C-alpha positions as a printed Julia matrix, in Angstrom:
512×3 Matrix{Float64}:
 -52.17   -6.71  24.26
 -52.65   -8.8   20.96
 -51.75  -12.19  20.19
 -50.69  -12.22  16.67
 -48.71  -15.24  16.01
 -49.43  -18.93  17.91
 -49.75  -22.57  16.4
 -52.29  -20.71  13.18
 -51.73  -22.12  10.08
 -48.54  -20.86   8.31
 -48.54  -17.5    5.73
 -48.16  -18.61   1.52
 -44.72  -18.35   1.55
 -43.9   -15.36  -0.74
 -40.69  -14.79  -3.51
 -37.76  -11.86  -3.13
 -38.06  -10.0    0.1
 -40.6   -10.21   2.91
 -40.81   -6.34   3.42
 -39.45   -3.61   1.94
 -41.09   -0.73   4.59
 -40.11   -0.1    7.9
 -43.86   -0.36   9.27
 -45.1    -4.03  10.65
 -48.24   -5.6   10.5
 -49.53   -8.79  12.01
 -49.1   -10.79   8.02
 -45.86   -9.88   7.99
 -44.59  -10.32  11.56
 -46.38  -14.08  10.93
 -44.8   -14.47   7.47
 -41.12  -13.42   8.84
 -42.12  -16.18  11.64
 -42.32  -18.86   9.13
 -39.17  -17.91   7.38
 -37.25  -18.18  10.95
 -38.68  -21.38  11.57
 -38.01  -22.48   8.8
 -34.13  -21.18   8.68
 -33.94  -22.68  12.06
 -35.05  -26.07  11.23
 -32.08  -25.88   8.41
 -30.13  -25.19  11.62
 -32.0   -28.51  14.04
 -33.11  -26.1   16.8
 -35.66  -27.7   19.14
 -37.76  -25.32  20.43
 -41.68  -25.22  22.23
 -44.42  -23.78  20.21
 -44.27  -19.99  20.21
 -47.02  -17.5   21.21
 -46.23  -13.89  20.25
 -47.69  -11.11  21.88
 -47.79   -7.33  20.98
 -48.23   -4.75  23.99
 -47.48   -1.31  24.53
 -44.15    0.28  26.26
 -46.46    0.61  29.55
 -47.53   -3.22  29.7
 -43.84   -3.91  29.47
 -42.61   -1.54  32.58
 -45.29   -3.33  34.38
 -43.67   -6.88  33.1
 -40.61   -4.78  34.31
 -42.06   -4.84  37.24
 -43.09   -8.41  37.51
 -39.62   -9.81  36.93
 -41.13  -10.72  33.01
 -44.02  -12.93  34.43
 -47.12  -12.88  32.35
 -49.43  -13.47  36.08
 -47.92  -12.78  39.28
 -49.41  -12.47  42.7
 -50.06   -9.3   43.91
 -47.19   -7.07  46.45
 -46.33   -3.86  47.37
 -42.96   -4.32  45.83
 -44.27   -4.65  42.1
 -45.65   -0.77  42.19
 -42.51    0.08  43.69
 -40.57   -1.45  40.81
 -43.13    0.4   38.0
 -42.71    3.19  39.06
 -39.06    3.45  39.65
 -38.97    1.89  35.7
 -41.44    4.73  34.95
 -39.32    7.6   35.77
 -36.18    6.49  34.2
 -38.18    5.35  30.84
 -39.75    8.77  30.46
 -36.68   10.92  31.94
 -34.59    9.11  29.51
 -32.19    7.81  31.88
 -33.26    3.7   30.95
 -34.37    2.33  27.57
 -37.07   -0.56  27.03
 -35.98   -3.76  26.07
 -36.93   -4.87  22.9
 -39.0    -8.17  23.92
 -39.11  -10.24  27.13
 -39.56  -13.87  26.57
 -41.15  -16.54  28.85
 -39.96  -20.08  29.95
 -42.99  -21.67  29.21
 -44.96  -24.13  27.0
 -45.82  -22.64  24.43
 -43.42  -20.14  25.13
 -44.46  -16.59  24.97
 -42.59  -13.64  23.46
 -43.56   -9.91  24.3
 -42.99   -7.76  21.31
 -42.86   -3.7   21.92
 -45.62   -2.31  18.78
 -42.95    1.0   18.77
 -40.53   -1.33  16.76
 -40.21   -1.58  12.98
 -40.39   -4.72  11.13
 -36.88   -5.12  11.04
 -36.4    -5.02  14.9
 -40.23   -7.37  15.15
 -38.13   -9.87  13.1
 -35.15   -9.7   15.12
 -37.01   -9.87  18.32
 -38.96  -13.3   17.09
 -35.21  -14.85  15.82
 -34.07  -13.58  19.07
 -36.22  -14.85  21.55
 -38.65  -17.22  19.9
 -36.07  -19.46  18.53
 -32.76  -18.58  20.26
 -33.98  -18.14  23.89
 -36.57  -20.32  23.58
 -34.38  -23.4   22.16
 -32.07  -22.73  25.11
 -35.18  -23.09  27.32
 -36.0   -26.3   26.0
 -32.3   -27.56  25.85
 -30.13  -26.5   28.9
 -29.97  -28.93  31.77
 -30.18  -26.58  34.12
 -33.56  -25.31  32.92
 -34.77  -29.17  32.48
 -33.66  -29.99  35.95
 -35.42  -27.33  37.89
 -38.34  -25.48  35.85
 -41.5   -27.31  34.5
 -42.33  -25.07  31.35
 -45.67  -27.18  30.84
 -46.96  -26.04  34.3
 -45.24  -22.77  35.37
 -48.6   -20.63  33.78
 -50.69  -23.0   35.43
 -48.54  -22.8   38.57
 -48.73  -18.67  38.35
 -52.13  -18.55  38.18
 -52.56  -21.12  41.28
 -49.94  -18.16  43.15
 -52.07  -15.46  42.55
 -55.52  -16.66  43.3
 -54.1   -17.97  46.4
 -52.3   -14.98  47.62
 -55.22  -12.88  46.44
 -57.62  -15.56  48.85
 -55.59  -15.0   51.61
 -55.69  -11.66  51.31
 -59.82  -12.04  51.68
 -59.47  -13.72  54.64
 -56.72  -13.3   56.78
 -55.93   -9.54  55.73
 -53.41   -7.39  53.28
 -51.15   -6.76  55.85
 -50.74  -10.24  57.7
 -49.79  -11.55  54.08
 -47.6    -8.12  53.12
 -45.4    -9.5   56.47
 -45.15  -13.1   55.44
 -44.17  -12.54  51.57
 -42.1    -9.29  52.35
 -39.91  -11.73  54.63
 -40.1   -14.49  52.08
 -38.85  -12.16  49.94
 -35.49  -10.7   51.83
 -34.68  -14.49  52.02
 -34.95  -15.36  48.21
 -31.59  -15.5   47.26
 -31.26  -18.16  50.19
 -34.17  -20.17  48.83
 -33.25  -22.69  46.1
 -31.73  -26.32  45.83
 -28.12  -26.47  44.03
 -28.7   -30.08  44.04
 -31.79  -32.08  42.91
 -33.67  -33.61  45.78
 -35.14  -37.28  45.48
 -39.08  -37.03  44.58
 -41.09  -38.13  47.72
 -42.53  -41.22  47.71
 -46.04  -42.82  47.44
 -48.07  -44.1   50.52
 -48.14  -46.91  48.58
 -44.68  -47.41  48.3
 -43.07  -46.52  51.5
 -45.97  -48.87  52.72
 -44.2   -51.32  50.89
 -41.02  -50.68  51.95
 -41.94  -50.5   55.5
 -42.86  -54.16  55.07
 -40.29  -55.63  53.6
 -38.06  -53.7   56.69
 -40.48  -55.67  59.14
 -39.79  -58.7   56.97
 -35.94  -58.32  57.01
 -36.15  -57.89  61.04
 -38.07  -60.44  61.59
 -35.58  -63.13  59.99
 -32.82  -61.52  61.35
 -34.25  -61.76  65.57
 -32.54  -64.1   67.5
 -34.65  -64.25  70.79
 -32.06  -65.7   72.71
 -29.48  -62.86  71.65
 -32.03  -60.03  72.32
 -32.42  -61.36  75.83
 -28.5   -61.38  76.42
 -26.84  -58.02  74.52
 -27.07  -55.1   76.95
 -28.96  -52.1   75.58
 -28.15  -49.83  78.87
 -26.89  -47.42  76.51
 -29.09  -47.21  73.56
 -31.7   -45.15  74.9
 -28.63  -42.17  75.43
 -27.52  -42.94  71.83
 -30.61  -42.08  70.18
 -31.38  -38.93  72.04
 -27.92  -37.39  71.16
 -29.01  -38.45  67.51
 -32.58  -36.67  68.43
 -30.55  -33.66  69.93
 -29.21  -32.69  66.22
 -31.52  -31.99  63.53
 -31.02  -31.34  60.9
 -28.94  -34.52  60.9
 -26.59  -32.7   57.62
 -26.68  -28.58  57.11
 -29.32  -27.77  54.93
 -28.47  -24.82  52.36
 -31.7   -23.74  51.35
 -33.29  -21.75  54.32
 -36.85  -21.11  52.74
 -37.12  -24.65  52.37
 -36.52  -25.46  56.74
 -38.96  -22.64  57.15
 -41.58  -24.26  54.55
 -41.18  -27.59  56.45
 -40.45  -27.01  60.11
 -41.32  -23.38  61.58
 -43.39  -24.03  64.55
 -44.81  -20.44  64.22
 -46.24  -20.59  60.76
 -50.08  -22.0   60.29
 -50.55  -23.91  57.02
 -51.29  -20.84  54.98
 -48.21  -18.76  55.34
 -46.29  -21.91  54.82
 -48.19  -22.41  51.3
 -47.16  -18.55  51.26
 -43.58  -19.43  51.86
 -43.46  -22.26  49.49
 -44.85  -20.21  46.59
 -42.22  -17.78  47.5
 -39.49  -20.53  46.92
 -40.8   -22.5   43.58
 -40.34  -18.77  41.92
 -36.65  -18.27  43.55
 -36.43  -21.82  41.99
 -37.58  -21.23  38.81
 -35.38  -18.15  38.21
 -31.93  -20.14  39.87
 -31.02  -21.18  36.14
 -31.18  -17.97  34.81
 -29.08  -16.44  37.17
 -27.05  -19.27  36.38
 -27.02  -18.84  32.54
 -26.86  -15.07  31.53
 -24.02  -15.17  29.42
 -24.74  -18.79  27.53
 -28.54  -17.69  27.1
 -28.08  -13.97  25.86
 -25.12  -15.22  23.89
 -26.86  -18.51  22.35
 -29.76  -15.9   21.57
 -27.83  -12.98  19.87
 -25.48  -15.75  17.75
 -28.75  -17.11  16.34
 -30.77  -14.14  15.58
 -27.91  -13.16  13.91
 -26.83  -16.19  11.96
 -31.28  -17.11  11.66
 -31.53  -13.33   9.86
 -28.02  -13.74   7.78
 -29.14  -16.94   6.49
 -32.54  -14.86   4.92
 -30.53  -12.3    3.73
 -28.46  -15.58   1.51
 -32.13  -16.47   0.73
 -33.28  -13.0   -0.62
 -36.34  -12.68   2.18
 -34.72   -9.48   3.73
 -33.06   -6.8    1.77
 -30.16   -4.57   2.15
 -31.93   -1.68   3.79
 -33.55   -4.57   6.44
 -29.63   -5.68   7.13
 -28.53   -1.93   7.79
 -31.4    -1.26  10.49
 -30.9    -5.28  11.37
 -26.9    -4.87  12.04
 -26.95   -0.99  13.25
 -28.95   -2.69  16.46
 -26.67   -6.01  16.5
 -23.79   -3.77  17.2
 -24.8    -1.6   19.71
 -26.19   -4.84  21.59
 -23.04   -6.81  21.37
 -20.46   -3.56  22.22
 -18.3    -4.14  24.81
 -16.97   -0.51  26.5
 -13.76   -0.44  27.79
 -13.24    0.14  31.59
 -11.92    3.56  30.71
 -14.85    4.22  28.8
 -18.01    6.38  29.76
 -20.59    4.04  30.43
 -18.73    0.86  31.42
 -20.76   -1.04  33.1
 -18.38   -4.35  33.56
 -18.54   -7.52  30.91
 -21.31   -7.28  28.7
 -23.22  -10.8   28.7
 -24.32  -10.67  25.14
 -20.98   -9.1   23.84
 -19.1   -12.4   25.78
 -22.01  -15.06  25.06
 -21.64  -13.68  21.29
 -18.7   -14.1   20.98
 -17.69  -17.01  22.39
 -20.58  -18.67  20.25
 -18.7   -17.12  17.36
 -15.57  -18.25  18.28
 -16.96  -21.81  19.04
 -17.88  -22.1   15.39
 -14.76  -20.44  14.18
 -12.81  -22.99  15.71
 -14.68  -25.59  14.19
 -14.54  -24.48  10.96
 -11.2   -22.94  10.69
  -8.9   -23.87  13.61
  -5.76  -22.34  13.72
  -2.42  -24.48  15.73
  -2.97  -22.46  18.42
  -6.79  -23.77  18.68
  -5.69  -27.39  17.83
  -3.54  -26.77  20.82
  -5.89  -25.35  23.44
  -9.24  -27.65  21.92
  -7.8   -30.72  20.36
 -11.83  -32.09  20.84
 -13.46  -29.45  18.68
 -10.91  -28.21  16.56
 -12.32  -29.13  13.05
 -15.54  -30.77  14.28
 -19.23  -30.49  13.28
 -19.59  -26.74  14.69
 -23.46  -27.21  14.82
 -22.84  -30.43  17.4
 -20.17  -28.47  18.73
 -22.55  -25.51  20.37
 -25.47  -28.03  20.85
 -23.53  -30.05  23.22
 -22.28  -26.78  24.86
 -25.49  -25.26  25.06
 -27.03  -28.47  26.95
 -24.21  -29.42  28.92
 -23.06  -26.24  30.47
 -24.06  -23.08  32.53
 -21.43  -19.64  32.48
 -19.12  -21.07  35.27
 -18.08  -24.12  33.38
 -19.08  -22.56  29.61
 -15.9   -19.88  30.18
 -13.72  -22.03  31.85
 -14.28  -24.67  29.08
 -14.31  -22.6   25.93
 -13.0   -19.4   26.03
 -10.0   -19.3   24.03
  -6.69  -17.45  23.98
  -7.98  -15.43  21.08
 -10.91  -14.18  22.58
  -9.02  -13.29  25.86
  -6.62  -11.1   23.43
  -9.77   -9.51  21.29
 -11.46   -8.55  24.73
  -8.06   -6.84  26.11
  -8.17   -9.28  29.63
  -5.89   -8.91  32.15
  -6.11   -9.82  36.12
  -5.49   -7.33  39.06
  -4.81   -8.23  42.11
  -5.95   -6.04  44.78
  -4.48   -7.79  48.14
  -5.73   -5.72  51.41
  -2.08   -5.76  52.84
  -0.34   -4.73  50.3
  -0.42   -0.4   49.39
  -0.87   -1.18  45.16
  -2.3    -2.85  42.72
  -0.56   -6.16  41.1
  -0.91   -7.21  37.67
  -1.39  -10.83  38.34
  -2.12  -12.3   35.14
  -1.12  -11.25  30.96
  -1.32  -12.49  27.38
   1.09  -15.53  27.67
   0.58  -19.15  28.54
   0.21  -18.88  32.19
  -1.7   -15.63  32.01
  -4.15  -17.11  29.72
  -4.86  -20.19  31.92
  -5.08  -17.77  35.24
  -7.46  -15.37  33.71
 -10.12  -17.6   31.83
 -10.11  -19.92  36.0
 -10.5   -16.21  37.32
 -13.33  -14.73  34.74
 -15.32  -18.47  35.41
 -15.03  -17.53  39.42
 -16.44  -14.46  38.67
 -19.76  -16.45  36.95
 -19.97  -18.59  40.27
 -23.05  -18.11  41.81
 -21.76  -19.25  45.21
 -19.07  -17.43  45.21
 -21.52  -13.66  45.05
 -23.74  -14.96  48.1
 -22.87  -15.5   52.09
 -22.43  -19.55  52.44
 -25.13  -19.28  54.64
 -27.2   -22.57  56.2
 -29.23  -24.27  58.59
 -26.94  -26.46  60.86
 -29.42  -27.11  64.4
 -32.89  -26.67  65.09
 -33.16  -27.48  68.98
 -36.88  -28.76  68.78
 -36.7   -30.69  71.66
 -35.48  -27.53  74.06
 -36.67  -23.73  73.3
 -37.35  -24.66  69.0
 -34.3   -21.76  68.94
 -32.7   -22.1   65.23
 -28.85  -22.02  64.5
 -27.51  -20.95  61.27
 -23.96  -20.84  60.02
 -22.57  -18.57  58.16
 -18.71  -19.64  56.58
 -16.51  -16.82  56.23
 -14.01  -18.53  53.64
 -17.07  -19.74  51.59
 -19.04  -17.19  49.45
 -19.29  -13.2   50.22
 -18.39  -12.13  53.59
 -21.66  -10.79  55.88
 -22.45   -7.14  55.52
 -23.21   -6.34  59.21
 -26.45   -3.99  58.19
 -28.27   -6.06  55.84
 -27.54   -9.19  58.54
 -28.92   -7.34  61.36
 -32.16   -6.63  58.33
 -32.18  -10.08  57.28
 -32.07  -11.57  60.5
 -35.34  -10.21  61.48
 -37.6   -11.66  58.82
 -35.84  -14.92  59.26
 -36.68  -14.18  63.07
 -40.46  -13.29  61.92
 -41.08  -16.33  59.98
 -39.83  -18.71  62.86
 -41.12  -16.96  65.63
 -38.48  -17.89  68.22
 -34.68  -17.48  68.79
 -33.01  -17.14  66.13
 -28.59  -17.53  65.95
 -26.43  -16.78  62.91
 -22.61  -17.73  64.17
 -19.57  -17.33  61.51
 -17.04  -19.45  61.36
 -13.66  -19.2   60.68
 -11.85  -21.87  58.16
 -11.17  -24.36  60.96
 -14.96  -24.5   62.17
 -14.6   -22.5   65.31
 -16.93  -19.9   65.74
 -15.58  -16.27  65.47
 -19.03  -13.95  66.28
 -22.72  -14.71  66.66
 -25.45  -12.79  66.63
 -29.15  -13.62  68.1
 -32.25  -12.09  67.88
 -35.65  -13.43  69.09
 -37.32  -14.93  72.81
């Protein structure tokens, strides 16, 4: 691995084109640097400072392997992962992505050294200035990761993992993570939580509640107000806990499995800050892929205006723009459903085209952005929104027609297929609410959470699982699931579903 391009003082900038070869070196990969950051300040994209890194195609299978991350704590399931990437890379069967790019400060870019200058420069536009100013600008990524401390936070993970390893054995820790892990999906916050508080302050707080008591006591009116019953009202308060269902399961665990020593629950917790720190991407894939691909794109267009790049750089540039952006029909060999980038590109586009040249139809539809600043325009967006509410906001009529959408419904009493929604008003409406569902995290995961822990009785936990919320239960991978949640709290363990009305349909138990 080489680092070739970091805060170093910038290339003499140079006249006509940067390159005229297809071969890259690290001058020119830093010169073609400077001209994107510089194109992109023309542009006012925030991003962090950028560290570019050069590795082989083997390095990245093995950041295949480690979901991208430059450290990661050793498991069984990372060799399982290279090697399945392995065989498909060298049969042919799966490409290599040209870079993977880190949400971090400075944020780090992996560059593949099989790619020619063209695709080097791409790959920096790409990630080091479109990905990484959606990093920076997204709420969702501002709300929930810390790019200053994730690499610090990484390499805390794996010296600790590695530690307990040393001292409490390979496999104890293999059962505690490999449980952690069938539960990931179930372990992060939709909502922000409020920070904890300071001894100091909930000192002072406590105070000024003994202060507020205090004038409020009437000793006379203590003496004469039965309390017969208050001793039965606050055990049927003690008798539910959690006092409101708590949606994020890894987090109960983490705080209140009377099995786990301190250890595994540090295990556990590392477990959840990386399920955490990945929840906005699986929240963003169309808005980040398509805010990354719209800049690289307009970022390398604007050199070509400059005379930086040449023709022959455009040709290689645009032959690999178009195969990233292709959308196959669902008729086609190779479908594979909506293409992120092909939607996130061109709904970008589309944003700006409405800007700049609204049509009635647009004035109609986006009376707020027809005609308006189209840089503002996609900054807002870009902040303010994640793929849920980014389709269901912006995707226009026009786009719906280029794409060729239409709604099916497939209802299970009923022997065909229904078209339920085409190009006209209505149908236009119906499909961009239905396409947004489809981007709903919720909506692809059980509705599953924490409603009782009886830790005054037999410390047996109660889950809920709503059958008109979310995916419906697949009995198998329950049954699987149920056992490492049954593992990490080490007695009885209930998952009931419920029907829309709150009564309980079927339960299943497993545990003492």
């Amino acid at each position: 691995m080489s680092t070739i391009a970091t805060l170093g003082d910038p290339a003499p900038a140079l006249k006509g084109p940067i390159s005229t070869g297809s071969e890259w070196t690290f001058e020119l990969i830093q010169r073609y640097d400077q001209a994107i950051a510089e194109a992109a300040q023309e542009f006012g994209l925030d991003t962090y400072p950028n560290q570019i890194e050069i590795i082989t195609s083997e390095q990245m299978l093995d950041a295949y392997a480690s979901a991208g991350l430059p450290i990661g704590y050793p498991h069984w399931s990372y060799g399982k992962e290279f090697i399945r990437h392995e065989q498909a890379y060298r049969t042919g069967v799966q490409g290599l992505a040209y870079e993977i790019v880190i949400n971090s400060n400075p944020c780090i870019a992996y560059l593949m050294e099989e790619n020619s200058i063209a695709m080097q420069a791409l790959v920096v536009a790409h990630a080091c200035y479109g990905h990484n100013s959606f990093f920076k600008g997204n709420y969702l990524f501002r709300q929930w990761t810390d790019a200053d401390g994730i690499l610090d936070y990484l390499v805390f993970a794996r010296k600790y993992v590695m530690a307990c390893e040393d001292r409490h054995g390979i496999g104890a820790v293999e059962d505690i993570i490999d449980s952690c892990h069938a539960l990931m999906s179930h372990g992060v916050d939709r909502y922000k939580r409020p920070h904890p508080i300071s001894y100091k302050a909930e000192a002072e707080r406590q105070a000024a509640r003994d202060e507020h008591e205090r004038r409020q006591y009437d000793d006379l009116l203590a003496h004469t107000v039965p309390t017969a019953s208050a001793p039965a009202d606050d055990e049927a308060k003690r008798a539910v806990f959690p006092p409101e269902p708590e949606e994020n399961v890894l987090y109960f665990i983490e705080k209140y499995s009377p099995k786990l020593e301190p250890w595994q629950k540090e295990l556990v917790r590392i477990v959840r800050k990386l399920a955490q720190y990945f929840y906005p991407q699986t929240q963003t894939k169309v808005m980040n892929e398509g805010w990354a691909t719209f800049w690289h794109y307009t970022l390398l267009n604007r050199l070509h205006e400059k005379g930086q790049v040449n023709d022959g750089f455009m040709i290689e540039f645009l032959q690999s723009h178009t195969n990233v952006v292709s959308q196959r029909g669902f008729d086609q060999r190779g479908y594979g459903g909506i293409n992120p980038y092909a939607l996130g590109f061109a709904m970008m586009q589309d944003i700006r085209r409405i800007c700049e040249h609204p049509t009635e139809e647009d004035r109609l539809w986006f009376p707020d952005i027809a005609g308006s600043d189209w840089i503002k325009t996609l900054d807002f967006a870009m902040r303010n929104f994640k793929d849920e509410s980014f389709i269901a906001q912006y995707l226009s009529p026009k786009l719906i027609r280029d794409f060729r959408f239409f709604a099916v419904a497939d209802h299970q009493a009923k022997p065909k297929l229904e078209i339920d929604a085409i190009h006209d008003d209505d149908g236009y409406r119906r499909i961009r609410k239905l396409l947004a569902q489809q981007y709903n995290r919720d909506a692809l995961l059980p509705d599953i959470q924490v409603v009782r822990y009886n830790r005054d009785t037999d410390r047996s936990l109660v889950l809920r699982h709503q059958k008109t919320r979310g995916r419906p239960l697949a009995a198998d991978d329950a049954g699987e699931v149920l056992k490492h949640l049954s593992r990490l709290w080490g007695f009885k363990v209930r998952l009931e579903e419920t029907e829309a009305d709150g009564r309980v349909s079927s339960a299943r138990e497993i545990g003492a």
